[in-house]
Structure formats: C-alpha cells, structure tokens
Tab-separated table of C-alpha atoms and ligand atoms in Angstrom:
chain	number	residue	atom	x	y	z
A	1	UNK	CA	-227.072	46.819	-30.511
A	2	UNK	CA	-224.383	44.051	-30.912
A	3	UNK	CA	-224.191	40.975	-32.450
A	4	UNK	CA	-222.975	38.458	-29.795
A	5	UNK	CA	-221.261	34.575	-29.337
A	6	UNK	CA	-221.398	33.606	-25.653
A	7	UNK	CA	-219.537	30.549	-25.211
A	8	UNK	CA	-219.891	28.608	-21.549
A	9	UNK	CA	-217.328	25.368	-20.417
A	10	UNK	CA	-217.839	22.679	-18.753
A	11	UNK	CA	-217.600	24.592	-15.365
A	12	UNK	CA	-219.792	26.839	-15.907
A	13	UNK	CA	-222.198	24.519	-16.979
A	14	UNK	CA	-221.489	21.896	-14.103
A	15	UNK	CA	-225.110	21.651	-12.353
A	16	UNK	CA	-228.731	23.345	-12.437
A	17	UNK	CA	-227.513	25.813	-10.829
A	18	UNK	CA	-224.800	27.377	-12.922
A	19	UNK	CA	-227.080	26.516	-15.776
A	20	UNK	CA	-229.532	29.040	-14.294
A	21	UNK	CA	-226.659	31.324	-13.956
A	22	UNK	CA	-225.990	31.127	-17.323
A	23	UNK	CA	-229.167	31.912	-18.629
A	24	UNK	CA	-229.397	34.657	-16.089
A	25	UNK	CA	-226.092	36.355	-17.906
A	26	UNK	CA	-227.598	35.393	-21.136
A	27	UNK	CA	-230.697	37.320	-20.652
A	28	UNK	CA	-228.872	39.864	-19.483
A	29	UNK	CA	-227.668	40.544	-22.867
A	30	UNK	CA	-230.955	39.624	-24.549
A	31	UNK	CA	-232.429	42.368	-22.234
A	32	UNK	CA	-229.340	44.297	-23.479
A	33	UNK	CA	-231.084	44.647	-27.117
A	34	UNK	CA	-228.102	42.153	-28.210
A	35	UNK	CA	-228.795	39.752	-30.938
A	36	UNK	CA	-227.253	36.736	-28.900
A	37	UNK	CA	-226.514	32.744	-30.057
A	38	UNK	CA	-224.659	30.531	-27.209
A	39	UNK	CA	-222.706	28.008	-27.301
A	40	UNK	CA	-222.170	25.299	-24.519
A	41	UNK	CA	-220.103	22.446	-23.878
A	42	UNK	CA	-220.647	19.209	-21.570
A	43	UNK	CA	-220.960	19.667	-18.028
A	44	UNK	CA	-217.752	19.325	-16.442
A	45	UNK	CA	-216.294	15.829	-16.282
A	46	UNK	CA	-218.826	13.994	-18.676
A	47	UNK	CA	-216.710	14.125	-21.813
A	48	UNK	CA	-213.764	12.725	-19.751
A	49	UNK	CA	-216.228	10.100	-18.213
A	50	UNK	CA	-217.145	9.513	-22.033
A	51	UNK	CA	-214.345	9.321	-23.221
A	52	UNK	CA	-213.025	6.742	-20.692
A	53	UNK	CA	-215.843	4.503	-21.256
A	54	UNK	CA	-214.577	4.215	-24.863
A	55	UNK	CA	-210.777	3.683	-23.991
A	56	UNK	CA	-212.003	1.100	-21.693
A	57	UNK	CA	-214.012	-1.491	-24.290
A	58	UNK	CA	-211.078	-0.542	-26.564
A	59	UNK	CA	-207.725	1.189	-26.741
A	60	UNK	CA	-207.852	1.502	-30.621
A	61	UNK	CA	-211.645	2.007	-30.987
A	62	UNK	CA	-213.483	2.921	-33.937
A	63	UNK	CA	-212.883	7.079	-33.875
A	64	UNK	CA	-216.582	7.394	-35.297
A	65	UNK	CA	-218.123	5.763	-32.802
A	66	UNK	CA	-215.974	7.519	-30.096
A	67	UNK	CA	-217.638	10.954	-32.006
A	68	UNK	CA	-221.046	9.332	-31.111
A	69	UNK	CA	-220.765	8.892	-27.891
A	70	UNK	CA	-218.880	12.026	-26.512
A	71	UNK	CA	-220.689	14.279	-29.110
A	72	UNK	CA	-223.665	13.487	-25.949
A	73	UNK	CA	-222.206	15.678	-23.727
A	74	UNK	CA	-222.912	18.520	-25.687
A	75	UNK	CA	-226.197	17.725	-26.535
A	76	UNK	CA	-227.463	17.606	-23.214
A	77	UNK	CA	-226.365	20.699	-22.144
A	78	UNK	CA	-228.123	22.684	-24.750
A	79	UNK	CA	-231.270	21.145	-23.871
A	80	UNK	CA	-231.197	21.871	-20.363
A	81	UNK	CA	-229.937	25.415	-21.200
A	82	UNK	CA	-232.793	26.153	-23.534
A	83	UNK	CA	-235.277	24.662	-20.730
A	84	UNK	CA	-233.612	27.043	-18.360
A	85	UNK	CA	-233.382	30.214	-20.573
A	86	UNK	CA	-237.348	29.677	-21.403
A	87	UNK	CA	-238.254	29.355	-17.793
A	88	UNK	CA	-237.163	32.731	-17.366
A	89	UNK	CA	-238.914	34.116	-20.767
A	90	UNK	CA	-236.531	34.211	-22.637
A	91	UNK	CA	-237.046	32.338	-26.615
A	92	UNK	CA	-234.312	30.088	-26.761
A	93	UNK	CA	-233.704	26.631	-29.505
A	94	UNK	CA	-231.226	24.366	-29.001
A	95	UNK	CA	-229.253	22.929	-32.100
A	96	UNK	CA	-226.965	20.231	-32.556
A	97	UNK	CA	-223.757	20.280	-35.157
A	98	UNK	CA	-225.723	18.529	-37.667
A	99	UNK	CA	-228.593	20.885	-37.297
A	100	UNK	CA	-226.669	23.971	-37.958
A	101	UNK	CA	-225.205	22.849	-39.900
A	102	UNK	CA	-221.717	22.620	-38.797
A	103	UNK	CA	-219.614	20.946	-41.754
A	104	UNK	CA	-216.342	19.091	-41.258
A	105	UNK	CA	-213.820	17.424	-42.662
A	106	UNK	CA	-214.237	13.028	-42.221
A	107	UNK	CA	-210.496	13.212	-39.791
A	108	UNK	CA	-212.690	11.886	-36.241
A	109	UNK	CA	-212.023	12.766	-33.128
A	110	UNK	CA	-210.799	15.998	-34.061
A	111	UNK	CA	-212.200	17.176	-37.352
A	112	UNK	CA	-211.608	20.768	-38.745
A	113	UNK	CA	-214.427	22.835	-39.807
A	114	UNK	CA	-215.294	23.837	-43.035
A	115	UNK	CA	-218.117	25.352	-43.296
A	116	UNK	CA	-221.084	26.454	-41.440
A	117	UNK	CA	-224.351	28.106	-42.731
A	118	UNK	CA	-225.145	31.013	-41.048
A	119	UNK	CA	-227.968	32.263	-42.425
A	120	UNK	CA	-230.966	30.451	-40.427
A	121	UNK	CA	-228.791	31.177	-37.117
A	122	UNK	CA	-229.185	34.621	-37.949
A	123	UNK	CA	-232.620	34.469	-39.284
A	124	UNK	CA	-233.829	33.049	-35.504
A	125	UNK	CA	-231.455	35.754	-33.819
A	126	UNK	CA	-232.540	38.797	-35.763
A	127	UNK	CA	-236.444	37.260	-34.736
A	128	UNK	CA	-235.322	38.001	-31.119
A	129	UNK	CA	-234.468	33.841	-30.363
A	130	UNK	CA	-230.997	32.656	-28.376
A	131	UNK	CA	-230.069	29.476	-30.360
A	132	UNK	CA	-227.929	27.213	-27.745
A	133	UNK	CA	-225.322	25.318	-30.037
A	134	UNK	CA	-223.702	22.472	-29.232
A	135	UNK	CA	-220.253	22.896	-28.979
A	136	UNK	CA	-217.501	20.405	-30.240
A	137	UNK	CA	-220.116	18.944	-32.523
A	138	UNK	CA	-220.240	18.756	-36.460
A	139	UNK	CA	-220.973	16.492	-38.806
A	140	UNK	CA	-218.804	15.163	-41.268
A	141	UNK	CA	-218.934	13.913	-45.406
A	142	UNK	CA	-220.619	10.968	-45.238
A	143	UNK	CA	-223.327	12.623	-42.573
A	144	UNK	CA	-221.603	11.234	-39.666
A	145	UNK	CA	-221.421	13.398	-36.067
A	146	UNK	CA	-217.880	14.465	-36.050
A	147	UNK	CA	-216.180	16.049	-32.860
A	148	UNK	CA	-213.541	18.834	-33.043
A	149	UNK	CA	-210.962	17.525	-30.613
A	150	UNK	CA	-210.479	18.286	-26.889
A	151	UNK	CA	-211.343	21.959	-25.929
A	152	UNK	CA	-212.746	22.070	-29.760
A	153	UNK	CA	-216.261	23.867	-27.857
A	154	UNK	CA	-214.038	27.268	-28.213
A	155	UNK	CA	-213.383	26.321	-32.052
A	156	UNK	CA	-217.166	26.039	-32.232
A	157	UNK	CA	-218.070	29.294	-30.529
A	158	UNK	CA	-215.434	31.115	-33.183
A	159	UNK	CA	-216.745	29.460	-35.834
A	160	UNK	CA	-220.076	30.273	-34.968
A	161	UNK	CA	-219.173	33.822	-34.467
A	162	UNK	CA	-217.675	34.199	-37.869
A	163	UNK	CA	-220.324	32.546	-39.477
A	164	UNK	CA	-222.931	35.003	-38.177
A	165	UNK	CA	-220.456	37.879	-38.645
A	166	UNK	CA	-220.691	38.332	-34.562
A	167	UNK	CA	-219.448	41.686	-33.415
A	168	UNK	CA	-217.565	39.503	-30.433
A	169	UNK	CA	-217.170	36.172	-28.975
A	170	UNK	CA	-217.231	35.747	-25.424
A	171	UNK	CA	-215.735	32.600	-24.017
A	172	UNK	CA	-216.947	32.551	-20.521
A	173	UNK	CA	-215.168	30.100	-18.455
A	174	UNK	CA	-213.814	29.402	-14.509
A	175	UNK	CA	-210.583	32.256	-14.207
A	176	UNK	CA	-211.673	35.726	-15.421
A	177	UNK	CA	-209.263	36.044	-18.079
A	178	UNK	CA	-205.712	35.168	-19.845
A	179	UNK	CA	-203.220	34.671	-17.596
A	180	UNK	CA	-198.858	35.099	-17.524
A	181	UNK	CA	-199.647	31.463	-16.589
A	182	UNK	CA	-201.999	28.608	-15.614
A	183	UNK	CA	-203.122	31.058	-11.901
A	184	UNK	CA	-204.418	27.434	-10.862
A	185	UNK	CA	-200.576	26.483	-10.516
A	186	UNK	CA	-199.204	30.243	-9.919
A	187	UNK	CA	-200.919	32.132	-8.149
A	188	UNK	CA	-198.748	35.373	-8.846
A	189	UNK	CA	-199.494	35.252	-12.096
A	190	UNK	CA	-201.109	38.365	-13.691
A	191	UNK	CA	-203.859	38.623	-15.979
A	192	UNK	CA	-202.878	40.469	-19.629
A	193	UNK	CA	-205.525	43.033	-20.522
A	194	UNK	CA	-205.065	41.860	-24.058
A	195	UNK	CA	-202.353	39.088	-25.829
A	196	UNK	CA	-201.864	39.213	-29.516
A	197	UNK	CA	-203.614	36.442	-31.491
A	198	UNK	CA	-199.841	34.789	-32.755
A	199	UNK	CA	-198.936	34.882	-29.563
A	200	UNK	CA	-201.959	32.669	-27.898
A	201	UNK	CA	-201.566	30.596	-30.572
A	202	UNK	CA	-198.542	29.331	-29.856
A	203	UNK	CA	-199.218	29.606	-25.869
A	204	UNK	CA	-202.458	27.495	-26.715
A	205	UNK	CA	-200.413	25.156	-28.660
A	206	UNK	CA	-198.019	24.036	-26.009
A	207	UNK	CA	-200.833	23.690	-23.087
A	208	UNK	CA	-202.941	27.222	-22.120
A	209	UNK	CA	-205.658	25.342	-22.388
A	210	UNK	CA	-207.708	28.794	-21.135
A	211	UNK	CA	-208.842	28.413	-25.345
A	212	UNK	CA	-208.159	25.772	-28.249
A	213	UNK	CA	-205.228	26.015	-30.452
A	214	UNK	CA	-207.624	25.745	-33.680
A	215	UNK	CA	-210.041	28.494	-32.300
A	216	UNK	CA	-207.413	31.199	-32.159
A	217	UNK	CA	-206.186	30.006	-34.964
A	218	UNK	CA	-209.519	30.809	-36.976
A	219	UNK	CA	-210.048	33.578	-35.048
A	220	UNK	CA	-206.907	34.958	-36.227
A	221	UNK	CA	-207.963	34.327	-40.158
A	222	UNK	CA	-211.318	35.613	-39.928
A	223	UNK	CA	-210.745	38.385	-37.470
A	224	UNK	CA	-213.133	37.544	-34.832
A	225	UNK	CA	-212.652	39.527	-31.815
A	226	UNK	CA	-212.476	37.302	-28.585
A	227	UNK	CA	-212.585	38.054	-25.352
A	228	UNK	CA	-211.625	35.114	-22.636
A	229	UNK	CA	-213.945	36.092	-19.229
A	230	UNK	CA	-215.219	34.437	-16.319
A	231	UNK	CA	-218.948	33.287	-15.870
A	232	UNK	CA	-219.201	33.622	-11.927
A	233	UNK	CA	-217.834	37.228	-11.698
A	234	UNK	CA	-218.010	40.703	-13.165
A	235	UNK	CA	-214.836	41.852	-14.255
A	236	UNK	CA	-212.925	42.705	-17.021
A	237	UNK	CA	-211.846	39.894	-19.207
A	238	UNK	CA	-208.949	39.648	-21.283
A	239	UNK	CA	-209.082	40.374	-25.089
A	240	UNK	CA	-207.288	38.730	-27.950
A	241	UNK	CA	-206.194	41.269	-30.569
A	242	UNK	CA	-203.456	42.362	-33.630
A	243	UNK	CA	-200.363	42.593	-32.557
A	244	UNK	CA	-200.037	46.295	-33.256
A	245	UNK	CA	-202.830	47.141	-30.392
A	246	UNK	CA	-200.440	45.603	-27.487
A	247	UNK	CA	-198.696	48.315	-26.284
A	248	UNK	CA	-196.427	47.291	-24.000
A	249	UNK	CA	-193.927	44.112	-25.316
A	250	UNK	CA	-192.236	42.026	-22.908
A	251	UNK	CA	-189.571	39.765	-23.672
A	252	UNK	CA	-191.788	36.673	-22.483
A	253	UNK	CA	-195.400	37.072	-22.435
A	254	UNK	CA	-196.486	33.671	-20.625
A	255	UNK	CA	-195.614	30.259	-20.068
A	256	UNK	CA	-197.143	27.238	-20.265
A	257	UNK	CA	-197.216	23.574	-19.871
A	258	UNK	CA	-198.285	20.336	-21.261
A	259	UNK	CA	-198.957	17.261	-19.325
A	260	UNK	CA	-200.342	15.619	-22.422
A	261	UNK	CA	-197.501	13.982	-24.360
A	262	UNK	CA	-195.345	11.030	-24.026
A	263	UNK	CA	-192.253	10.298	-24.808
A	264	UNK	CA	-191.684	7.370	-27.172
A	265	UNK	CA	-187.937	6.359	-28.030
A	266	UNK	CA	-187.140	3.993	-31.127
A	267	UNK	CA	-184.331	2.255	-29.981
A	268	UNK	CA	-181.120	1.274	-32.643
A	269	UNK	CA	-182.672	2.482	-35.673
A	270	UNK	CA	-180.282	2.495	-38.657
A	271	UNK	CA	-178.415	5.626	-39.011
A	272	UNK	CA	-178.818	6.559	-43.093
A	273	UNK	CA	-180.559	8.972	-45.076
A	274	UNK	CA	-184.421	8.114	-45.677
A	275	UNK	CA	-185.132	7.254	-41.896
A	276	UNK	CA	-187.171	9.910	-40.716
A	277	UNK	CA	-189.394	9.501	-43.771
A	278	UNK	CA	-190.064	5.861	-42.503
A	279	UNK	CA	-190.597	6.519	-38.823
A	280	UNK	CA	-192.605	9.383	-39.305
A	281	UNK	CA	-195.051	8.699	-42.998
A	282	UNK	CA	-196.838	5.963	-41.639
A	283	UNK	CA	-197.332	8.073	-38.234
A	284	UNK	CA	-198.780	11.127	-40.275
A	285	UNK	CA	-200.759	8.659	-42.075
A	286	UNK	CA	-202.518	7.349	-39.477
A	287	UNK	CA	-203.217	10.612	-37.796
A	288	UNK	CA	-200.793	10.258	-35.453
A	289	UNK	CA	-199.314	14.175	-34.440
A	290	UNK	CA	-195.493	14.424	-33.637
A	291	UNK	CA	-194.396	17.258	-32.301
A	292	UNK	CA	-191.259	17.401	-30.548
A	293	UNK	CA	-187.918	15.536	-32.327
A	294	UNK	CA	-184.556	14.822	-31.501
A	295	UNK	CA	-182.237	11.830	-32.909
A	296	UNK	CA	-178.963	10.828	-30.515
A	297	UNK	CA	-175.931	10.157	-32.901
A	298	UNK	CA	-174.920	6.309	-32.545
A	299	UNK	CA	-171.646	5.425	-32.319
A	300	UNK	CA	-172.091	1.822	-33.966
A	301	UNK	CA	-174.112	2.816	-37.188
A	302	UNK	CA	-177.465	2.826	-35.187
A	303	UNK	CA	-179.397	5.728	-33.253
A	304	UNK	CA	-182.343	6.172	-31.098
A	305	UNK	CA	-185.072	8.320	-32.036
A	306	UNK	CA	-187.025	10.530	-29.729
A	307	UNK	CA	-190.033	12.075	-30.002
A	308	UNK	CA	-193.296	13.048	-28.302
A	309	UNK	CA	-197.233	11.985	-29.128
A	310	UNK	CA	-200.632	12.841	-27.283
A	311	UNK	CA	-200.697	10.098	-24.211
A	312	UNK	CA	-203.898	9.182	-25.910
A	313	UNK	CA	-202.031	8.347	-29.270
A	314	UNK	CA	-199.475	5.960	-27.425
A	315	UNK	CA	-201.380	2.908	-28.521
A	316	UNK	CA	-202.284	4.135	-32.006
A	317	UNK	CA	-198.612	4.684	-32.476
A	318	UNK	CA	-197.175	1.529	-31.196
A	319	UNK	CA	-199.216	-0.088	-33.160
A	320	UNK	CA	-197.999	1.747	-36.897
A	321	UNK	CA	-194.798	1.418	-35.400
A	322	UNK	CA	-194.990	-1.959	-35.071
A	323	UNK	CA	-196.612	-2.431	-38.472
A	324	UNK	CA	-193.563	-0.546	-40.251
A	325	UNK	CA	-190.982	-2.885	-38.038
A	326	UNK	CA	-189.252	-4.537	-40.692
A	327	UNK	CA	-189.173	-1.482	-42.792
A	328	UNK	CA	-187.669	0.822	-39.590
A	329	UNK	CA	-184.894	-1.770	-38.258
A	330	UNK	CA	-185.420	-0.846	-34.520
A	331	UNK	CA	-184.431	-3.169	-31.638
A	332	UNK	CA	-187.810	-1.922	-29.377
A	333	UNK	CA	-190.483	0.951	-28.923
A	334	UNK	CA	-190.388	2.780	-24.925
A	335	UNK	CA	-192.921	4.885	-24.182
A	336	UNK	CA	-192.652	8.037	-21.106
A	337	UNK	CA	-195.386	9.207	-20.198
A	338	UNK	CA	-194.178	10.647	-16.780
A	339	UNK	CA	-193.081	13.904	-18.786
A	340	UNK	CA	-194.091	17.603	-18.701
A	341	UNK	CA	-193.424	20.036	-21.585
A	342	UNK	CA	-192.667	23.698	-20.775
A	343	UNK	CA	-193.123	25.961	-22.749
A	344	UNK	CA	-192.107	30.246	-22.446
A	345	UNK	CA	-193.647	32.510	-25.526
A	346	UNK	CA	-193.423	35.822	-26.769
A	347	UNK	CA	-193.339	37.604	-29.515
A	348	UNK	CA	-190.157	40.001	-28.239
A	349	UNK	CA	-188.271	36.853	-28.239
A	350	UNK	CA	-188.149	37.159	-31.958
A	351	UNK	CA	-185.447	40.269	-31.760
A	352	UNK	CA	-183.680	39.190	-28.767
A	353	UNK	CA	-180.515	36.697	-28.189
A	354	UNK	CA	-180.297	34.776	-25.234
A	355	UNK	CA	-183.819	34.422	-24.154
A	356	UNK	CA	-183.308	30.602	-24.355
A	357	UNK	CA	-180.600	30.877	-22.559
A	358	UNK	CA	-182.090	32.061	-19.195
A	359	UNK	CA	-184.659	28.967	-19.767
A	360	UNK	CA	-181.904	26.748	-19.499
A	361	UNK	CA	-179.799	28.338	-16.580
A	362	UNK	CA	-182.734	28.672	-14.557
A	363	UNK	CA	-184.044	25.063	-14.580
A	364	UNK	CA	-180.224	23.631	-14.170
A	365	UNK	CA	-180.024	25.825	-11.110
A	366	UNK	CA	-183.286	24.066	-10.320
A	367	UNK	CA	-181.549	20.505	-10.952
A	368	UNK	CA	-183.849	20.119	-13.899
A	369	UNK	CA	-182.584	17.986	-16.733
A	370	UNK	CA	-183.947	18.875	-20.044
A	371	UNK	CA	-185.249	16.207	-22.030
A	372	UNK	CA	-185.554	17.661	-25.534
A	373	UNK	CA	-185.866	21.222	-26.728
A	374	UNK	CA	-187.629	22.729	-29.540
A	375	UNK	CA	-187.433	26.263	-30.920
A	376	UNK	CA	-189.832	28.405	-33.255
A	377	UNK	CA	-189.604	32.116	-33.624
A	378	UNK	CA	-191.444	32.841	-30.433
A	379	UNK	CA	-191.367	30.051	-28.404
A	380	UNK	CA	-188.729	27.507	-26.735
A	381	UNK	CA	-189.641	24.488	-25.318
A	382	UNK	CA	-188.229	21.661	-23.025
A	383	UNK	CA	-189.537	18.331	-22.102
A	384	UNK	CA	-188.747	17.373	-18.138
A	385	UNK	CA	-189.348	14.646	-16.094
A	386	UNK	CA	-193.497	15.236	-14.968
A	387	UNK	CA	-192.630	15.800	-11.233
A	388	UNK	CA	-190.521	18.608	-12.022
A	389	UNK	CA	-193.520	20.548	-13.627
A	390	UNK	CA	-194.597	22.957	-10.839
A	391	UNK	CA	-191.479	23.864	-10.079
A	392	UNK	CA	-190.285	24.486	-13.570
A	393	UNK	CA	-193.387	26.805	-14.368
A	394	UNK	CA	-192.325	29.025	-10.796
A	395	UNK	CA	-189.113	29.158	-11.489
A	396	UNK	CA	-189.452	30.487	-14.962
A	397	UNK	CA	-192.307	32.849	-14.316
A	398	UNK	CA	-190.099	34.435	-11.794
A	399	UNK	CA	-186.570	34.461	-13.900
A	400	UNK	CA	-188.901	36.535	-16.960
A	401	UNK	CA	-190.343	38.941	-14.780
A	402	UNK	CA	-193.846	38.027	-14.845
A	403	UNK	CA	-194.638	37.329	-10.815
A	404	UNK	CA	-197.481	40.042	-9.966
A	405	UNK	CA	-196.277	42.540	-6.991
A	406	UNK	CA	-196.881	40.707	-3.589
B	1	ADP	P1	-213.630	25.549	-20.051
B	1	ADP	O1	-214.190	24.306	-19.479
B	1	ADP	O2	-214.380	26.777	-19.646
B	1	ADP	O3	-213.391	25.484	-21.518
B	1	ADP	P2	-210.827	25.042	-19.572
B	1	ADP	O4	-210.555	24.188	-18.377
B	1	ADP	O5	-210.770	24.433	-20.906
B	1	ADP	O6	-212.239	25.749	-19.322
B	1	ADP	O7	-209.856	26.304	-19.575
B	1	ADP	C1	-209.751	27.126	-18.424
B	1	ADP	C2	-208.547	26.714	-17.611
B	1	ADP	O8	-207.363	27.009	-18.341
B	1	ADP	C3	-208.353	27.467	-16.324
B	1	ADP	O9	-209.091	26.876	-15.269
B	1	ADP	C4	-206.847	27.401	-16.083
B	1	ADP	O10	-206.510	26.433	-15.129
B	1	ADP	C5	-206.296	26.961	-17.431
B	1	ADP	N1	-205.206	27.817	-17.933
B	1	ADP	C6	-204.035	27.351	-18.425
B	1	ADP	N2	-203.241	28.354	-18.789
B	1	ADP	C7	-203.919	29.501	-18.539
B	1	ADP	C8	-203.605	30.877	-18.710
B	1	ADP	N3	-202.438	31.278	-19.248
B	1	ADP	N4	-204.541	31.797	-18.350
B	1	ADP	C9	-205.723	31.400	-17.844
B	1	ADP	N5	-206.060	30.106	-17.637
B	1	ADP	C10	-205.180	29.155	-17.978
B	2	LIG	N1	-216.598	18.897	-23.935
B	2	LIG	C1	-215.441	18.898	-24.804
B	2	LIG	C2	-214.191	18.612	-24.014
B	2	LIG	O1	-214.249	18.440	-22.806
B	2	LIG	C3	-215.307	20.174	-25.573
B	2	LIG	C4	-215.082	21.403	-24.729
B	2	LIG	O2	-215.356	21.426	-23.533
B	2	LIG	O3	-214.647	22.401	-25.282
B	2	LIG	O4	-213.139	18.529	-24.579
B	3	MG	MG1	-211.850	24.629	-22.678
C-alpha cells in the first residue's frame, strides 16, 4: 500500500466527462488499497476567462480581489469531482485552501506556501476517504484566499504531497510525460524517462510549463518524488529524480520557450554608478520580477536599459517607472511584447565550452537576431522577435541532437 497525490489540470478536468474519467483513475487506485488525496485545478479556460474579467474592469486591480475571483475555478472543480467520485462509491470530501489549511505568505497573485497541516488530510485518508483539494488556493495572514501564481495547482499537489509524507505525486495532465521540448510545437521531440530535479527547474523557469517552477522547486527541498503522466492514456510517465539516477547525460537535455515576457527599454538614462539600484528597487518593491538585463553603452553620457517583465506586469511597471521618473532621468518607457525567449538547458553544459556557441550559429544561419542573452550554469537564453519562435525551437532541437528517429 502507497501513499498517493494525484494531481489533474485543467484538461483533464475540462467537462463531465473527463471528470468521470478522473474519478474512474482515482478509484482505480482507491481499489488499489492506496491511501489517495487529489488535487484539481479549474477546468480548462476558466482561470484565463477569470482572469480576463479582472484585467478588463482594471489593468492595476486590487491583487486580493483578483485571488477571489480566480481562486473559483478551483473550487468548482472539487465539488463536481467529489459528486462524481461518490456516484461511483467511492468516499470522497472536497476542501478548499483555507480548509486545509494551506498557509501562505500575504504576496497575491502568486503567494508562496508556508505551511500546510497535514494531519486531518491524513486522518480522512488513513479512514479510507479521497479528499479533492483545491489547487492554486491558500489563504494568506490576514485570512484572505491567496492564489499561488499561474500553473501554482502543481505547487499545490507537491505541497500537499509533502505535507502528508506521500510516497509519490502524480501530476496527470494532456502529453504523457516530460518532453526534449513542448511535442505540441515539435513533434520529434522525445519523451525523457526521467530529468533531474535542477534541471526542470530551470527548464520550468524559462517556459516548460508541463509543471510550475515553484513546485519542482519544493519538490527538490523536500524530496518528493514526481512523476509528470497523462490522464487519457496508460503509459509510462516521466519521473523527476537526483541527478545521480540519470544515467545517460547529454550535452542539452531540452529546450524551451517563453511567450510570456515583454520587452521594456528605458530610453537615455544617465550613465553613472547607482542606476540600476534606481530602475530596478522600486520594481522589486512593487513585485514586479525582472529577469533578463542588458544596458547599451551611450556614447553621449546616456544609455538605454533593457530588460524583460511578465506581459501581465507591463502596466504595473510603467506605472513605478513612471513614479521614479524624476529620480531615473529617462527620456521615455517602450514596451515589446512581440518577443519569444528561448531557452536550451542541461546540466552537461556545466563542463563543456562552446555549447552557447552552437545556439548562436544556428539561429544566425536561421536569420534570427538575438535580442538579449542570459547565461547561468546550465542554461543560455536569447530573446527573439515572437514570429521567429517555432522556428527557433526546430532549429535548435535539431542542432543538439534531440529530434527522435523518423
Ligand atoms: P495542466 O493543465 O495539466 O497543468 P499545462 O498546460 O499546464 O497542463 O502543461 C502541459 C503542457 O505543457 C503540454 O500540453 C505541453 O504543451 C506543455 N509543455 C511545454 N514544454 C513541455 C515539455 N518539455 N514536455 C511536455 N510538455 C511540455
Ligand atoms: N487554474 C490555475 C491556472 O490556470 C492553476 C493551475 O491550473 O495550475 O493557472
Ligand atoms: Mg499546468
């Protein structure tokens, strides 16, 4: 007997019917002897439909307010999941965040974890119940709902599955495992068998959105074994594990992309020492996450100032940016957001030269122009113009090897 987190997306979870699947693979492992909690997040397209409504009364809304209303999504689901489970016999409860209770910090619209009680969770499961948890959900210091950022359902399910001390977390979702790539823009790409958790990390962080950056993070800290597999089909998923279990070590292990920044350029800002801390404080300060930098030398005493934010944060950011004017010196704020960034990780890139290097050659033999670049020790990305994205993410999947045998 196992202890077991099954975790179902928004496709999975899209209509009655792949509710009823669900609850049909559910009781499978109920019927399995498995002690068994699931968690479940909107059915596909309401958070973005939520989310919208929100942008649309106001760009710069109140953040807990946009918690209450897409923190719905979730809610629903579990009800309707319970309902289903129970029509087939099998004891299910549905909990929201706040009934868990899933603690977070107050940061809205994507608040960290800190701590959840698992105690009655396992309680109910050892007494033969499925609680359904709300994904994304938790509830924050002053006893607000609190959501966990985009995706954050996976963050939930890991969380969960630590709490309870699961023996695995299953995140069941629409491609049957981790992929060289996104297969929904390369179809040659080949599932991995198992990827190392530093090295999903990072392939989360610049766009795999197959699981949340923050949930592999966690699972990474509190050793929680996950496995990434599909809910419409039987077949091995792909598991996340130590480094030391991979056997074999390419050079790159996958590449990814991110349609979700823009590109915002301070124009003639001041060239002296103390800039940076001006341009990018207040951002911090105001939850604002940089990621990608570069600053052009001037030749007059003045530079411009790249960087990149979430498309969502454009607004938030103009609008600090405009606050700290005076302080900054810069002649006017443009904002991209017709930009892609590409990403290639892997861990062998950490004792090889010239892995870069092919990145480069092959998207100037593409007539790509690269933006900006940014390096860590396994990863190099490159910001290009949006329409160059499919082609970018072929070409490079094909120059590392990674196309699966036609
Ligand atoms: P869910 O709603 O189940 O959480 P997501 O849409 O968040 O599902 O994540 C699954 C999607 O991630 C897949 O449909 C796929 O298009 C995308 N994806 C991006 N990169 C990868 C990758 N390397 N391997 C597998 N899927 C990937
Ligand atoms: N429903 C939320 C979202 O779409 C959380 C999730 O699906 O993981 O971002
Ligand atoms: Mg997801």
């Amino acid at each position: 007997m196992a202890r077991i987190v099954m975790k179902f997306g928004g496709t999975s979870v899209a209509d009655l019917d792949r509710i009823r699947n669900v609850a049909t693979r559910v009781k499978r492992e109920v019927e399995a002897g498995h002690e068994v909690a699931v968690v479940v997040s909107a059915m596909s397209g309401v958070t973005n439909q939520l989310v919208k409504w929100c942008t649309e009364l106001s760009p710069l809304h109140d953040a807990r307010e946009y918690d209450t209303v897409v923190a719905t999504g979730e809610q629903v689901t579990t009800g309707l999941l319970a309902i289903a489970l129970q029509t087939i016999g099998v004891d299910a409860r549905s909990w929201q965040g706040w009934q868990v209770p899933i603690r977070t910090d107050g940061a809205h619209g994507k608040a960290r974890v800190e701590e959840i009680e698992g105690a009655r969770l396992i309680e109910r499961m050892s007494g033969g119940q499925v609680p359904v948890i709300a994904g994304f959900q938790g509830i924050g210091p002053r006893e607000r709902i609190t959501t966990l950022g985009r995706g954050g359902s996976d963050l939930s399910a890991v969380a969960v599955a630590a709490a309870v001390r699961a023996d695995r977390c299953d995140i069941y979702t629409d491609v049957d495992g981790i992929y060289t790539t996104d297969p929904r823009i390369v179809p040659r790409a080949r599932k991995l068998a198992a990827v190392a958790y530093e090295e999903m990390l990072e392939l989360a962080s610049v766009g795999a959105k197959v699981l949340q950056t923050r949930s592999v993070e966690l699972a990474m800290k509190q050793k929680v074994r996950v496995q990434v597999l599909s809910s419409f089909e039987d077949k091995p998923g792909s598991l996340v594990v130590d480094e030391d279990e991979i056997v074999e070590q390419p050079l790159v292990t996958g590449v990814a992309y991110s349609r979700d920044e823009a590109k915002v350029t301070l124009r003639r800002v001041p060239d002296k020492p103390g800039i940076a801390a001006t341009v990018f404080g207040p951002l911090a300060d105001a939850n604002v996450n940089v990621d990608m930098i570069v600053q052009n030398l001037g030749s007059d005493g003045t530079t411009d100032m790249t960087f990149t934010v979430g498309k969502a944060e454009v607004p938030r950011a103009r609008e600090v940016l405009e606050k700290s004017r005076a302080e900054i010196g810069y002649s006017e704020v443009v904002a991209d957001p017709e930009v892609t960034k590409i990403s290639i990780v892997g861990i062998g890139m950490r004792s090889h030269a010239g892995v870069a290097a092919t990145m480069f050659k092959t998207l100037a033999e593409k007539g790509i122009n690269i933006q900006v670049i940014s390096t860590s020790e396994i990863k190099t990305s490159v910001l290009v113009g949006a329409e160059y994205t499919e082609l970018a993410v072929r070409a490079l999947h094909t120059a590392y090897g990674l196309d699966a045998p036609a």
